[in-house]
Structure formats: C-alpha cells, structure tokens
Amino acid sequence: MRFDTPATTSPIDQLKVVGQPTDRIDGPYKTTGTAPYAYERHDVVPGQAYGFVLGSGIAKGRITAMHLEEAKTAPGVLAIVTTLDMPRLERGMMNAAYLFGGPVIQHYHQAIAVVVAETFEQARAAAYLIRVDYQPEAGKFDLAAEALNAPLVGDDSGEGSSGPPEVRVGDFEGAFAAAAVTLDESYTTPDESHAMMEPHATIAAWHGDRLTLWTSNQMIAWSKRSIAKILGIPAENVRLDSPYIGGGFGAKLFIRADAVLAALAAKAAHRPVKLALTRPLIANNTTHRPATIQRIRIGANRDGTITAIAHESTSGNLAEGKLETAVSQTRLLYAGANRLMAMRLAPLDLPEGNAMRAPGEAPGMMALEVAMDEMAEKLGLDPVQFRILNDTQVDPENRDRRFSHRDLVGCLRLGAERFGWDKRTPKPAHVRDGHWLVGAGVAVGFRNNLLTKSAARVRLDHEGVVTVETDMTDIGTGSYTIIAQTAAEMMGVALDKVAVRLGDSAFPASAGSGGQWGANNATAGVYAACVKLREAVTQQLGFNAADAVFSDGEVRSGNRSVALAEAASAGELVAEDLIEYGDLAKTHQQSTFAAHFVEVGVDAATGEVRVRRMLAVCAAGRILNPKSARSQVIGAMTMGVGAALMEELVVDKRRGFFVNHDLAGYEVPVHADIPHQEVIFLDEVDPMSSPMKAKGVAELGICGVGAAVANAVYNATGVRVRDYPLTLDKLINRLPEAV
Amino acid sequence: MRSFTYERANTPVEAAAAVARVPGAKFIAGGTNLLDLMKLQIEAPTHLVDVNGLKLDTIEPTPEGGLRIGALVRNTDLAADERVRRDYGVLSRALLAGASGQLRNQATTAGNLLQRTRCPYFYDTAQPCNKREPGSGCSAIDGFSRQLGIIGVSDACIAINPSDMAVAMRALDATVETVRPDSTTRTIPIAEFHRLPGDTPHLETTLEPGELITAVSLPPHLGGRQIYRKVRDRASYAFALVSVAAVIQRDGTGRVAVGGVAHKPWRVEAAEADLPRGPRVVTEQLLASAKPTHDNAFKVMLVERTLGAVISEARS
C-alpha cells in the first residue's frame, strides 16, 4: 500500500480498540519470567556451550602475540577463537568499529578472543588465562583538545536528525551584531551509555552452512544483512530471532560483537554457543552516545523576537564514525530570519559513538533549551512566553514548507496551567522548603517523525483467530500490544482473538525499533496487510468489499451477517502487504512536540539535586495506546533526569577508555530519584503521517528533559551550570552561603 | 573465577586455623563483595572457609552496658534491632544508607568492615593498581579520582573505604573482637582496625593471617543526637561522596567521623572540642593534611558544608 495523500477515514478511526489504554499483552509473561530473553532460550537448540569474550587491555595499537597454552588446557574448554586467527572482518551496516579479526586495536575492550567451554565459569576462567602481548600506540582521547582542529562535517544520525556541515540562512553575523539583546554561551554534554537492563546476548547455531542467531536486536532486517556481510555468507542462509528484548535504546540497532563471536565460536566448537557481553564490555566494546561541545548564539529584539540564531556542535568518533547531529532540531524549532548551524567531527580513538535514544536531538536540546532559558531571563520574559513568541508553523530554512501539524504552543500552555507555572518565583534562589532550595524549570521537547516502509503478514484461521507476523521488535515499548490493537480494530475482533508474532527474520521486514518510527510505521504495515486480508475475506464470503463492516467477530453487509471465522472454514486465509510512503514527509515537516516542566530541590548545604515532580505534555498525533505511550514517556523522562544529573562515561584521557564501566560506577536514576511524573497527551491526529495518523513518542519523551532540570536547578540556586551532568561539585562553590 | 576448595567450619578457632593452614585461603560469610571480586578475578582464593554456621549471629548486652554484635549479624538485622535503633541511631542510619535491601539482608557485620575499595581502577584488571597488584603502580592518582581519597593518601594509593557502617562504628568507638588460629583472642579498637595505604595498600586492616572477627562491641551508649548524613549523586544505592557520622550532645559537644575521604573512617578526636564553634574550624583540623586531586578537591568544601548541616540539624 502506498501512502501518498493524507489519510481519510478508515476502520482505525472507530477507536474501539486502538487508542484504548490496553494492558500490555506481554506483561504477564514478563512479570512471571516466561518471556525468555536471548540468553535464556535454553530450549531452542540442544547442546549449548558457553562463550566468554575477552576485550583488549589497550586503547590503540597492535597485538603482537597471544599466549593460549594455559587456556587451551583449562577445564572444560572446547575452543578458542582469537582475533589473530583471521583477517579483519567486514563491518555491518552503520557501524564504524571493526568487531573482530586482525591484530589492530582500534579501541579499549575491542573483542580479541572468545573462549568456549562447557560452563560459563569455565569459559570465563580460561579467558583470564590468555596472556596478550601488545604494542601500544599513542591515541587521541580528549575531545576538547581535538575539537580545536575538527573539520566541518555533515551527517545523518540514521534516526532522523541530520544536517549538512553548515547551514546559513540570511546574515547571521550581521543580525547578531545588530541585535539589541544577545547570548553567546558554550555547553557540554558527556559520553553516555545506554545501560539497558539486558546485556547484548546471542545464542548461535550452525546447521551446515545455515546460521541461526537467537539474539537481542532492535532491527532484524538490517542485522540479517549485516551479519551475512560480516561473516561473508549469503543473507538467505541467516535467521535471526529476537522476540523479547530487555531494552535497547539504540545499542541494539546493529550487529555487535556478541552475535559475531557467538557465530564464530559455534563454528569453531561445532556446538551451539551462547554468550553475553559483560557490563564492562557494554561501556567500552559496544556503542555510546558521544560527548558534545556546543556553542549557541541568540540575538533578539527587545520585545523578544529572535532575529539571529546560531548553533554549532563538535563531537568525536573513530575514523568513519558518525557525528552527533546536535544542531538538527535548532534548524526547525524556533523562528528567526538569520541562522547559522554548523557541525564538526574530531577523530578520536575512544570506543564507537553511535545512536542512543534521540541521537543528536537529546544533547542538542539539552544545550538549546538552556540557552533559551538564559535568553528569556536577559529579555525579562517568562520562558514559556518567550518560546511561544518565537514559535513557527513553517520550516525556518524553507518558509514554503509547513509542519504537517504543530501544536507546541498548546503543549506549553496546557503544561503551564497543569503544572502551576504561574506560582513559580522567577527570581532565582528565592524559594526554600526546609533545607531545600526549590526551583522550577521548563523546556521544549522536539523530535521528528520518520516514515519508513514496513511489511506484515496476517492470517485468519477457522476459529476466527487473526495472527500477525512481522519482524518488528518489542524492546519493552509495547509493540505487541499496539500491533494486536491495530489488527483487532481492522478485522473487527476482540484482542484475545489476535496473536502477534514478532522479531523473526523469517517474517516480513518491518520498520523495526529505532528513531521512534516503530509504532506508526509498523502498525501502518499491519493496517496495509489487514486491508488485504479484509479483501480476501469479503471475496471468500461473497460480500461487496466497499460496504462490508467488520465488527464483533462478524462481517456484515446490509441484512447479511457471517462469522469472520467462516471465511477460513475451507482453509487459512493469508495476506501480506507493506506500507510505503510518497513524499508527504518532504512536502511537510513531520515532528512531535512536548513541553517539559520540572521542579527540583537542591540541598542548600551539599548541593545534591533531587527532582520533586515532573510533567510532560506531548503532541504526537494519535496515541495508539495511552498506557504504553505513557510508560514510554515516563521512561524517557527518567533517562532525561539521568542525563541531567548523573550519567557520564568518564574518559581516562591518558589510557583512552571509559573508566566507570559498570552499573556501580555509571549511575542511572533509581526509584528514589523519581518521585512523581505526569504525562498528558494532546488529543490530536496527524493525517500526513500514515493511515494510523500516529507519530512516535519514545524519543520525544527524553528531548528537553535535561534542560528542564538544569533550568529548574538555576531557578532554585541562581547557579547556571552549562556542563552536564549537574553534579554537586559543579554547584557547591557557587551556592548561597550555608546556614 | 579460579577453582577453589571449600569447607564449613564448626567453631571460630577451627575456621581461623583452617584459613591459616591453606595458603591463599579466605573466610566467606555473606559474600556480597568477595564473590563479585572472585568473578572478576581480583580476588582468587584457593580455599574458602565458610563461617556462616558459627552462630555468631546474636546481639547481646555487655556487662559494661554496651552491645556485643556477633560477626555474622546481617546488616538488615543490626539496623532493625530495637536497642541499636534506640541507643545507637547513628549506626542504624548508616547501615540503612548503604547498599540495597537485598544486599543488607545478606551482608554481615564483620564482612562490612572488610569490604574492599570501589576505586574503578582496582576493578579493571587491565589497569595498574598497587592494591590489586602490589608494585604495578596507581592509575587513579592522575586518572579519574572524583570518588577517591583526599586525606591519609599516599603516592601508592588514593583508594577509600566504602563502608557506611564503619564510619558510624568509628564515631561510636567500637572494638573488634577476634580469634587467632592459635585460639588466642584480642580486641582491636576500630581506630586501629583499618590501615592507611602507605606503600602497602594491599594491606587494609591490622588483622593477622587467619585471624577471624567474632564480634564488634559497642561501648555504653552516648545519648545525644545521632545523625548519619550521606552525600551522593543519586538518592539511593550509591557510594558516598562524603558522609558524616555524628553524635552531638545538647551542649554542642560531640563526636564526628567522616566517610568517603580516606582509606579508613576518618576521625580526629582533637578537632571535636571545637564542634560548638561550628564546621569550619572543625573541618580545618579534620582535613589539615588533606591532599586532594583536581577531581576531588570539592570534597574539602563538601565535608565542611555537610558537617555544618549535621550540626544545625543536631541543634534543631
């Protein structure tokens, strides 16, 4: 099905099932431990041996020798594969780091060997017996130092945010020089780890030249192609299966070392092999969100109208690695006739930077929305009013191009009302509650909506059960549920008459989970397949497709009514289709919007920052399931608090690695950090997005949160911190004198 | 984890003798720290002597009017004990500020005293660390040291003791009771129990090989306001950047011990006379010989401000 004109009325608009706050259908499996994750799939293939991955102990250089004698004779050892056993393997899609093969070390904890043994403990113990001789080389590990010479580079995050090396509209320098009120500040965001609950894990088994990977992966079709390319085997010989995923946040968009080494180890051991990356390897072996150094300049008239805006960002990465596209949202968020956006990329020898929840947008908004707060203060304007004043309904770089639907102002107004923004004391450091300095902050969330083709197959059996098959993944987001809701709505059946099967590369290729594109596109693909199945049903039952109504497990037309199951009485009906898109995303800017309001307390003595309450008002088209969408947004808000207050992969600039590489050293928020969160969705649809009229919320939810926290900290203390995370050491020497 | 042998001891002396007999042997109780370190092969004992069956898990009054806490009393039980909550509030609060409910259910009193540092370089076996591998060097001194020590540090090591409980024990002047392999016993004042790193940072306590902790005794209670203030980046389940254990009397006198700053709970008795004069003068004496790094210089001010908050809380 091609979607190239705005959606009109469809069975989805009945909203009998879609749009309802249905419980997650996989919830009972997860809460009872019956949703097996990759490492727990003990029954998929017999004889599973255990692999353990050894990471490089240096950040850059070469391996000159590996001594395996002790490891080979250690108890239980079945096979050892080292990086010296083969030339450097090809890379998969969208990855900069080479995952295995050859003596060259690109980054710390690069995989250099996998040991296979009868038990996990044996494999691990044997791996520690491998002695490695290195020839280290000096590397570049300090972004601030390398930023001085970083060239301008354009890029696309692969998740929707993008920009050329430099964008110029009007005359930024002239307008900024002439502006009545100006701001020129720099901001930094650190490297961050996805830190998802489930580590990267894979079970690999070969049957002849055919490879099956039971793994944990967000993008099945990409990864099937990637593993085939890396291993040099035909893609049709590979099957990936990933029905349950314990979080990904972008870390599992790709094939990483777990899958490659499980496959190599299984081949060497002539046994199925399971392995998981250890926590330290997740920080330094896989990908992370790259640090940024950002400069923002804003010029405005005294009335608050922005006349000039510039956003420049520098990030670092391995050679051929991606840029963190931190300026991309500034291109679209606020009006202003004179604009300059620029991005620079510094070569570094740290582990690979890549997509993490709202890549580009999240760190970019953390800077931009603090700058907006600072500018509002300079102008003597309320920060909500300042943003409303500079709202735009068109793409500021191309004023003929409108937003498909943009109600950011509605988010801000409703949020201000519900939060009680008018009760905030604008003057910083003036509200006290016991030993807490209390403040409130606001920031905008803004993330684009991506359209990408997505296919599904639907089956109807003689009991009236509709089964959906697609390689779409559910990374804890609720894909199972919204897909079931879509099929139930389309086929006129109850939810318990729908079965959803996901994550298997044998199923039609979906949009996958990334870039907050999963919900809208994957359900639109299911919609398309259901349209075809409805045609098959009406044909089978002798109905006129145009006026047949699918409802309550029946198909009706005029006075005639037949059970849906009847259509499959002579055999299962199967339909498959995909949604693909015309140029509505080019002619119109499709985006999602939020207003985040946060209240914090800052301990007057110690500078500890604790969030007291949070509110997000989101505008993201039709909300397919308000319950799972809310879960998505509160999870993203929590991650935003982490980014604001505690998350930082600390670089050892001498040795070239992330030092705090476990969950004791890399702190993310715990329950006690998140006391009260509220989410409101504006009641809206976006007919430009798809037949579902929906957009995504998963990444919208994090965009702007960090800045709202930072702005609240400023309001509480009068201390402006421009380097994330806002830990107490950055506040304490500037806090008001303690009692 | 290297292979190891395992036995259960029946009496404290037997346990001590067993550890003394086998080179590379260690006691195991709750295992909340040792097992993690064994998995990373930072600890590689050849033999484990399980002391969980030694029945050292009661809390009894002492003839002097204090409390004798068995070495195996779990952190959860110690924190919840009515006598501890009533008379030694600082200890109960310190325990509850540490780790998580699950860990406290498992961790023991003696094991808590023996937990090892959380210096990230100690945890990464590819990095030099004098504590893990004597003579290999210290990666932390010029590395990431935000969490690490500011006082009592050496050129060999700036690691800190991560225990909350031990800081309260130091403020209370607890004593550590032990038995040695030859069945002699002794008591070690908590002040002398942990060592400073010096040039032997791998030696963390004054225990002799095979010496087993049997109990920790608290002297008669001190009354006063008993406060444990732990400062950390997140609200729970994090190690202290700085902590203050304080017992402050109505007249403003009292005791303070500081955590998160040194290889042992840090207390300077001489400074306490100045508690009524406020936090600055006390901190100046407490941290007179401080030698912070660039990353952790903030801890000096943090100690002073946290102490100030504790003193004003005590007055309120």
Coordinates of N, CA, C and O in Angstrom, one line a residue, chain A residues 168-304:
Chain A
R168 N 23.4 28.1 6.3 CA 23.3 29.6 6.5 C 22.0 30.1 5.9 O 21.7 29.8 4.7
V169 N 21.3 30.8 6.7 CA 20.1 31.5 6.2 C 20.2 32.9 6.5 O 20.4 33.2 7.7
G170 N 20.0 33.8 5.6 CA 20.1 35.2 5.9 C 21.6 35.6 6.2 O 22.5 35.0 5.7
D171 N 21.7 36.6 7.1 CA 23.1 37.0 7.5 C 23.2 36.9 9.0 O 22.8 37.9 9.7
F172 N 23.6 35.8 9.5 CA 23.6 35.6 10.9 C 24.5 36.6 11.6 O 24.1 37.3 12.6
E173 N 25.8 36.8 11.1 CA 26.7 37.6 11.8 C 26.2 39.1 11.9 O 26.3 39.7 13.0
G174 N 25.7 39.5 10.8 CA 25.2 40.9 10.8 C 24.0 41.1 11.7 O 24.0 42.1 12.5
A175 N 23.1 40.2 11.7 CA 21.9 40.3 12.6 C 22.3 40.2 14.0 O 21.7 40.8 14.9
F176 N 23.2 39.3 14.3 CA 23.6 39.0 15.7 C 24.3 40.3 16.3 O 24.1 40.8 17.4
A177 N 25.2 40.9 15.4 CA 25.9 42.1 15.8 C 24.9 43.3 16.1 O 25.1 44.1 17.0
A178 N 23.8 43.3 15.3 CA 22.9 44.4 15.4 C 21.8 44.1 16.5 O 21.0 45.1 16.8
A179 N 21.7 42.9 17.0 CA 20.6 42.6 17.9 C 20.7 43.4 19.2 O 21.8 43.6 19.8
A180 N 19.6 43.7 19.8 CA 19.5 44.5 21.0 C 19.9 43.7 22.2 O 20.6 44.2 23.1
V181 N 19.6 42.4 22.2 CA 19.9 41.5 23.3 C 20.6 40.3 22.7 O 20.0 39.7 21.8
T182 N 21.7 39.9 23.3 CA 22.4 38.7 22.7 C 22.8 37.8 23.8 O 23.0 38.1 25.0
L183 N 23.0 36.5 23.4 CA 23.6 35.5 24.3 C 24.6 34.7 23.5 O 24.4 34.4 22.3
D184 N 25.7 34.4 24.1 CA 26.8 33.6 23.4 C 27.4 32.7 24.5 O 28.2 33.2 25.3
E185 N 27.0 31.5 24.5 CA 27.4 30.6 25.6 C 27.8 29.2 25.0 O 27.3 28.8 23.9
S186 N 28.6 28.5 25.8 CA 29.0 27.2 25.4 C 28.5 26.2 26.4 O 28.4 26.5 27.6
Y187 N 28.2 25.0 25.9 CA 27.6 23.9 26.7 C 28.3 22.6 26.4 O 28.8 22.4 25.2
T188 N 28.4 21.8 27.3 CA 29.0 20.4 27.0 C 28.1 19.3 27.5 O 27.4 19.5 28.6
T189 N 28.0 18.3 26.8 CA 27.3 17.0 27.2 C 28.3 15.9 27.2 O 29.2 15.9 26.3
P190 N 28.3 15.0 28.1 CA 29.3 13.9 28.2 C 28.9 12.7 27.3 O 27.8 12.6 26.8
D191 N 29.9 11.8 27.2 CA 29.6 10.5 26.7 C 28.6 9.8 27.6 O 28.7 9.9 28.8
E192 N 27.6 9.1 27.0 CA 26.6 8.4 27.9 C 26.5 6.9 27.4 O 26.7 6.6 26.2
S193 N 26.2 6.1 28.3 CA 26.0 4.6 28.0 C 24.5 4.3 28.0 O 23.7 4.8 28.8
H194 N 24.1 3.4 27.1 CA 22.7 3.0 27.0 C 22.2 2.4 28.3 O 21.1 2.5 28.7
A195 N 23.1 1.6 28.9 CA 22.9 1.0 30.2 C 21.5 0.2 30.3 O 20.9 0.3 31.3
M196 N 21.2 -0.4 29.2 CA 19.9 -1.1 29.2 C 20.0 -2.4 30.1 O 21.1 -2.8 30.4
M197 N 18.9 -2.8 30.6 CA 18.9 -3.9 31.6 C 19.5 -5.2 31.0 O 20.4 -5.8 31.6
E198 N 19.0 -5.6 29.8 CA 19.5 -6.9 29.3 C 20.8 -6.6 28.5 O 20.8 -5.8 27.6
P199 N 21.9 -7.3 28.8 CA 23.1 -7.1 28.0 C 23.0 -7.6 26.6 O 22.0 -8.4 26.3
H200 N 23.9 -7.2 25.7 CA 24.0 -7.8 24.4 C 24.2 -9.3 24.6 O 25.1 -9.7 25.3
A201 N 23.4 -10.2 24.0 CA 23.5 -11.6 24.1 C 23.0 -12.3 22.9 O 22.1 -11.9 22.2
T202 N 23.6 -13.4 22.6 CA 23.3 -14.2 21.4 C 23.6 -15.7 21.7 O 24.5 -16.1 22.3
I203 N 22.7 -16.5 21.2 CA 22.9 -18.0 21.0 C 23.1 -18.2 19.5 O 22.2 -17.8 18.7
A204 N 24.2 -18.8 19.1 CA 24.4 -19.1 17.7 C 24.4 -20.6 17.4 O 25.0 -21.3 18.2
A205 N 23.8 -21.0 16.3 CA 23.9 -22.5 15.9 C 24.0 -22.6 14.4 O 23.3 -21.8 13.7
W206 N 24.9 -23.4 14.0 CA 25.1 -23.7 12.6 C 24.4 -25.0 12.2 O 24.6 -26.0 13.0
H207 N 23.7 -25.1 11.1 CA 23.3 -26.3 10.6 C 23.8 -26.3 9.1 O 23.2 -25.7 8.3
G208 N 25.0 -27.0 9.0 CA 25.6 -26.9 7.7 C 26.1 -25.5 7.5 O 26.8 -24.9 8.4
D209 N 25.7 -24.9 6.4 CA 26.1 -23.5 6.2 C 25.1 -22.5 6.5 O 25.1 -21.4 6.1
R210 N 24.1 -23.0 7.3 CA 23.0 -22.1 7.7 C 23.2 -21.7 9.1 O 23.4 -22.6 10.0
L211 N 23.0 -20.4 9.4 CA 23.3 -19.9 10.7 C 22.0 -19.4 11.4 O 21.2 -18.6 10.7
T212 N 21.7 -19.8 12.6 CA 20.6 -19.2 13.3 C 21.1 -18.4 14.5 O 22.0 -19.0 15.3
L213 N 20.7 -17.2 14.7 CA 21.0 -16.4 15.9 C 19.8 -16.1 16.7 O 18.9 -15.4 16.2
W214 N 19.8 -16.6 17.9 CA 18.7 -16.1 18.9 C 19.4 -15.0 19.6 O 20.3 -15.2 20.4
T215 N 18.9 -13.8 19.4 CA 19.7 -12.7 19.9 C 18.8 -11.6 20.4 O 17.5 -11.8 20.6
S216 N 19.4 -10.5 20.7 CA 18.6 -9.3 21.3 C 18.9 -8.1 20.4 O 20.0 -7.5 20.5
N217 N 18.0 -7.8 19.5 CA 18.3 -6.9 18.4 C 17.0 -6.1 18.0 O 15.9 -6.7 17.9
Q218 N 17.2 -4.8 17.8 CA 16.1 -3.9 17.5 C 15.7 -3.9 16.0 O 14.6 -3.6 15.7
M219 N 16.7 -4.2 15.2 CA 16.5 -4.1 13.7 C 16.8 -5.4 13.0 O 18.0 -5.6 12.6
I220 N 15.8 -6.2 12.9 CA 16.1 -7.6 12.4 C 16.6 -7.6 10.9 O 17.6 -8.3 10.6
A221 N 15.9 -6.9 10.1 CA 16.3 -6.9 8.6 C 17.7 -6.3 8.4 O 18.5 -6.9 7.7
W222 N 18.0 -5.2 9.1 CA 19.3 -4.6 8.9 C 20.4 -5.6 9.4 O 21.4 -5.8 8.8
S223 N 20.1 -6.2 10.5 CA 21.1 -7.1 11.2 C 21.3 -8.4 10.5 O 22.4 -9.0 10.5
K224 N 20.2 -8.9 9.8 CA 20.4 -10.1 9.0 C 21.4 -9.8 7.9 O 22.3 -10.6 7.6
R225 N 21.2 -8.7 7.2 CA 22.1 -8.3 6.1 C 23.5 -8.1 6.7 O 24.5 -8.5 6.1
S226 N 23.6 -7.5 7.9 CA 24.9 -7.1 8.4 C 25.7 -8.4 8.8 O 26.9 -8.5 8.5
I227 N 25.1 -9.3 9.5 CA 25.8 -10.5 9.9 C 26.3 -11.3 8.7 O 27.4 -11.8 8.7
A228 N 25.5 -11.3 7.7 CA 25.8 -12.0 6.4 C 27.1 -11.4 5.8 O 28.0 -12.0 5.4
K229 N 27.1 -10.0 5.8 CA 28.2 -9.3 5.2 C 29.5 -9.5 6.1 O 30.6 -9.8 5.6
I230 N 29.3 -9.4 7.4 CA 30.5 -9.6 8.3 C 31.1 -11.0 8.1 O 32.3 -11.1 8.1
L231 N 30.3 -12.0 8.1 CA 30.8 -13.4 8.0 C 31.0 -13.8 6.6 O 31.6 -14.9 6.4
G232 N 30.6 -13.0 5.6 CA 30.8 -13.4 4.2 C 30.0 -14.6 3.8 O 30.5 -15.5 3.1
I233 N 28.7 -14.6 4.2 CA 27.8 -15.7 3.8 C 26.6 -15.1 3.2 O 26.3 -13.9 3.5
P234 N 25.8 -15.8 2.4 CA 24.6 -15.3 1.8 C 23.6 -15.0 2.9 O 23.4 -15.7 3.9
A235 N 22.9 -13.8 2.7 CA 21.9 -13.4 3.7 C 20.8 -14.4 3.9 O 20.2 -14.6 5.0
E236 N 20.5 -15.2 2.8 CA 19.4 -16.1 2.9 C 19.8 -17.3 3.8 O 18.9 -18.1 4.2
N237 N 21.0 -17.4 4.1 CA 21.5 -18.5 5.0 C 21.4 -18.2 6.5 O 21.8 -18.9 7.3
V238 N 20.9 -17.0 6.8 CA 20.9 -16.5 8.1 C 19.5 -16.3 8.6 O 18.6 -15.8 7.9
R239 N 19.2 -16.8 9.9 CA 17.9 -16.4 10.5 C 18.2 -15.8 11.9 O 19.1 -16.3 12.6
L240 N 17.6 -14.7 12.1 CA 17.7 -14.0 13.4 C 16.3 -14.1 14.1 O 15.3 -14.0 13.5
D241 N 16.3 -14.3 15.4 CA 15.1 -14.4 16.2 C 15.3 -13.7 17.4 O 16.2 -13.9 18.2
S242 N 14.4 -12.7 17.7 CA 14.5 -11.8 18.8 C 13.2 -11.3 19.3 O 12.8 -10.2 19.2
P243 N 12.4 -12.3 19.9 CA 11.0 -11.9 20.2 C 10.9 -11.0 21.5 O 10.0 -10.3 21.6
Y244 N 11.9 -11.1 22.4 CA 11.8 -10.3 23.6 C 13.2 -9.6 23.8 O 14.2 -10.3 23.7
I245 N 13.1 -8.4 24.1 CA 14.3 -7.6 24.2 C 14.3 -6.7 25.5 O 13.3 -6.0 25.7
G246 N 15.3 -6.9 26.3 CA 15.3 -6.2 27.6 C 15.9 -4.8 27.5 O 16.8 -4.5 28.2
G247 N 15.4 -4.0 26.6 CA 15.9 -2.6 26.5 C 17.0 -2.6 25.4 O 17.7 -3.5 25.2
G248 N 17.0 -1.5 24.7 CA 18.0 -1.3 23.6 C 18.5 0.1 23.6 O 19.7 0.4 23.6
F249 N 17.6 1.1 23.5 CA 17.9 2.5 23.4 C 18.9 2.8 22.3 O 19.6 3.8 22.4
G250 N 18.9 2.0 21.3 CA 19.9 2.2 20.2 C 21.1 1.4 20.2 O 21.8 1.2 19.2
A251 N 21.4 0.8 21.4 CA 22.6 -0.1 21.5 C 22.5 -1.3 20.7 O 23.5 -2.0 20.3
K252 N 21.2 -1.7 20.4 CA 21.0 -3.0 19.7 C 20.4 -2.8 18.3 O 19.7 -3.6 17.8
L253 N 20.7 -1.6 17.7 CA 20.2 -1.4 16.4 C 21.1 -2.2 15.4 O 20.7 -2.4 14.3
F254 N 22.2 -2.7 15.9 CA 23.2 -3.2 14.9 C 23.6 -4.6 15.4 O 23.4 -5.0 16.5
I255 N 24.3 -5.3 14.5 CA 25.1 -6.5 14.9 C 26.3 -6.0 15.7 O 27.0 -5.2 15.2
R256 N 26.5 -6.6 16.8 CA 27.7 -6.2 17.6 C 28.5 -7.5 17.9 O 28.1 -8.6 17.4
A257 N 29.5 -7.4 18.7 CA 30.5 -8.5 18.9 C 29.8 -9.7 19.4 O 30.3 -10.8 19.2
D258 N 28.7 -9.6 20.2 CA 28.1 -10.8 20.8 C 27.7 -11.7 19.7 O 27.9 -13.0 19.7
A259 N 27.0 -11.2 18.7 CA 26.5 -12.0 17.6 C 27.6 -12.6 16.7 O 27.6 -13.8 16.4
V260 N 28.6 -11.7 16.4 CA 29.7 -12.2 15.6 C 30.5 -13.3 16.3 O 30.8 -14.3 15.7
L261 N 30.8 -13.1 17.5 CA 31.6 -14.1 18.2 C 30.9 -15.3 18.6 O 31.5 -16.4 18.6
A262 N 29.6 -15.2 18.8 CA 28.8 -16.4 19.0 C 28.8 -17.3 17.7 O 29.0 -18.5 17.8
A263 N 28.7 -16.6 16.6 CA 28.7 -17.4 15.3 C 30.1 -18.0 15.1 O 30.2 -19.2 14.7
L264 N 31.1 -17.2 15.3 CA 32.5 -17.8 15.1 C 32.8 -18.9 16.1 O 33.4 -19.9 15.7
A265 N 32.4 -18.7 17.3 CA 32.7 -19.7 18.3 C 31.9 -21.0 18.1 O 32.4 -22.1 18.3
A266 N 30.7 -20.8 17.6 CA 29.8 -22.0 17.3 C 30.5 -22.9 16.2 O 30.5 -24.1 16.2
K267 N 31.0 -22.1 15.2 CA 31.6 -22.8 14.1 C 32.9 -23.6 14.6 O 33.1 -24.7 14.3
A268 N 33.7 -22.9 15.4 CA 34.9 -23.5 15.9 C 34.7 -24.7 16.8 O 35.4 -25.6 16.8
A269 N 33.7 -24.5 17.7 CA 33.4 -25.6 18.7 C 32.5 -26.7 18.1 O 32.3 -27.7 18.8
H270 N 32.0 -26.5 17.0 CA 31.0 -27.5 16.4 C 29.8 -27.7 17.4 O 29.4 -28.8 17.5
R271 N 29.5 -26.7 18.0 CA 28.4 -26.7 19.0 C 27.6 -25.4 19.0 O 28.2 -24.4 18.7
P272 N 26.4 -25.4 19.3 CA 25.7 -24.1 19.6 C 26.4 -23.4 20.7 O 26.8 -24.0 21.7
V273 N 26.6 -22.1 20.6 CA 27.3 -21.3 21.6 C 26.4 -20.1 22.1 O 25.8 -19.4 21.2
K274 N 26.3 -20.0 23.4 CA 25.6 -18.8 23.9 C 26.6 -17.9 24.6 O 27.5 -18.4 25.2
L275 N 26.4 -16.6 24.4 CA 27.3 -15.7 25.2 C 26.6 -14.3 25.3 O 25.7 -14.0 24.6
A276 N 27.0 -13.7 26.4 CA 26.6 -12.3 26.6 C 27.8 -11.4 26.9 O 28.8 -11.9 27.4
L277 N 27.7 -10.2 26.6 CA 28.8 -9.3 26.9 C 28.6 -8.9 28.4 O 27.5 -8.7 28.9
T278 N 29.8 -8.8 29.1 CA 29.8 -8.4 30.5 C 29.5 -6.9 30.5 O 29.7 -6.2 29.5
R279 N 29.1 -6.4 31.7 CA 28.9 -5.0 31.8 C 30.0 -4.1 31.4 O 29.8 -3.1 30.7
P280 N 31.3 -4.4 31.8 CA 32.4 -3.5 31.4 C 32.5 -3.5 29.9 O 32.8 -2.4 29.3
L281 N 32.2 -4.6 29.2 CA 32.3 -4.6 27.7 C 31.2 -3.7 27.1 O 31.3 -3.2 26.0
I282 N 30.1 -3.6 27.8 CA 29.0 -2.8 27.2 C 29.4 -1.4 27.1 O 29.1 -0.7 26.1
A283 N 30.2 -0.9 28.1 CA 30.6 0.5 28.0 C 31.7 0.7 26.9 O 31.6 1.7 26.1
N284 N 32.6 -0.2 26.9 CA 33.8 0.1 26.0 C 33.8 -0.8 24.8 O 34.6 -0.4 23.8
N285 N 33.1 -1.9 24.7 CA 33.1 -2.7 23.5 C 32.0 -2.3 22.5 O 32.2 -2.3 21.3
T286 N 30.9 -1.8 23.0 CA 29.7 -1.5 22.1 C 29.7 0.0 21.8 O 30.8 0.6 21.7
T287 N 28.6 0.5 21.7 CA 28.5 1.9 21.3 C 28.0 2.8 22.4 O 27.5 2.3 23.4
H288 N 28.1 4.1 22.3 CA 27.7 5.0 23.3 C 27.2 6.3 22.6 O 27.5 6.5 21.5
R289 N 26.6 7.2 23.4 CA 26.2 8.5 22.9 C 27.5 9.4 23.0 O 28.0 9.5 24.1
P290 N 27.9 9.9 21.9 CA 29.2 10.7 22.0 C 29.0 12.1 22.7 O 27.9 12.6 22.7
A291 N 30.0 12.5 23.4 CA 30.1 13.8 24.0 C 30.0 14.9 23.0 O 30.4 14.7 21.8
T292 N 29.5 16.0 23.4 CA 29.4 17.2 22.5 C 30.0 18.4 23.2 O 29.9 18.6 24.4
I293 N 30.5 19.4 22.4 CA 30.8 20.7 22.8 C 30.0 21.6 21.9 O 30.1 21.5 20.7
Q294 N 29.2 22.4 22.5 CA 28.2 23.2 21.7 C 28.3 24.7 22.1 O 28.5 25.1 23.2
R295 N 28.2 25.5 21.0 CA 28.1 26.9 21.2 C 26.8 27.4 20.6 O 26.5 27.1 19.5
I296 N 26.1 28.2 21.4 CA 24.9 28.8 20.9 C 24.9 30.3 21.0 O 25.3 30.8 22.1
R297 N 24.5 30.9 20.0 CA 24.3 32.4 20.0 C 22.9 32.7 19.6 O 22.4 32.2 18.6
I298 N 22.3 33.6 20.3 CA 21.0 34.1 20.0 C 20.9 35.6 20.1 O 21.4 36.2 21.1
G299 N 20.3 36.2 19.1 CA 20.1 37.6 19.1 C 18.6 37.9 19.0 O 17.9 37.2 18.3
A300 N 18.1 38.9 19.7 CA 16.7 39.2 19.7 C 16.5 40.7 19.8 O 17.3 41.4 20.4
N301 N 15.3 41.1 19.4 CA 14.8 42.4 19.6 C 14.4 42.5 21.1 O 14.2 41.5 21.7
R302 N 14.2 43.7 21.6 CA 13.8 43.9 23.0 C 12.5 43.3 23.3 O 12.2 42.8 24.4
D303 N 11.6 43.1 22.3 CA 10.3 42.5 22.5 C 10.4 41.0 22.6 O 9.4 40.3 22.8
G304 N 11.6 40.5 22.3 CA 11.8 39.0 22.5 C 11.8 38.3 21.1 O 12.0 37.0 21.1

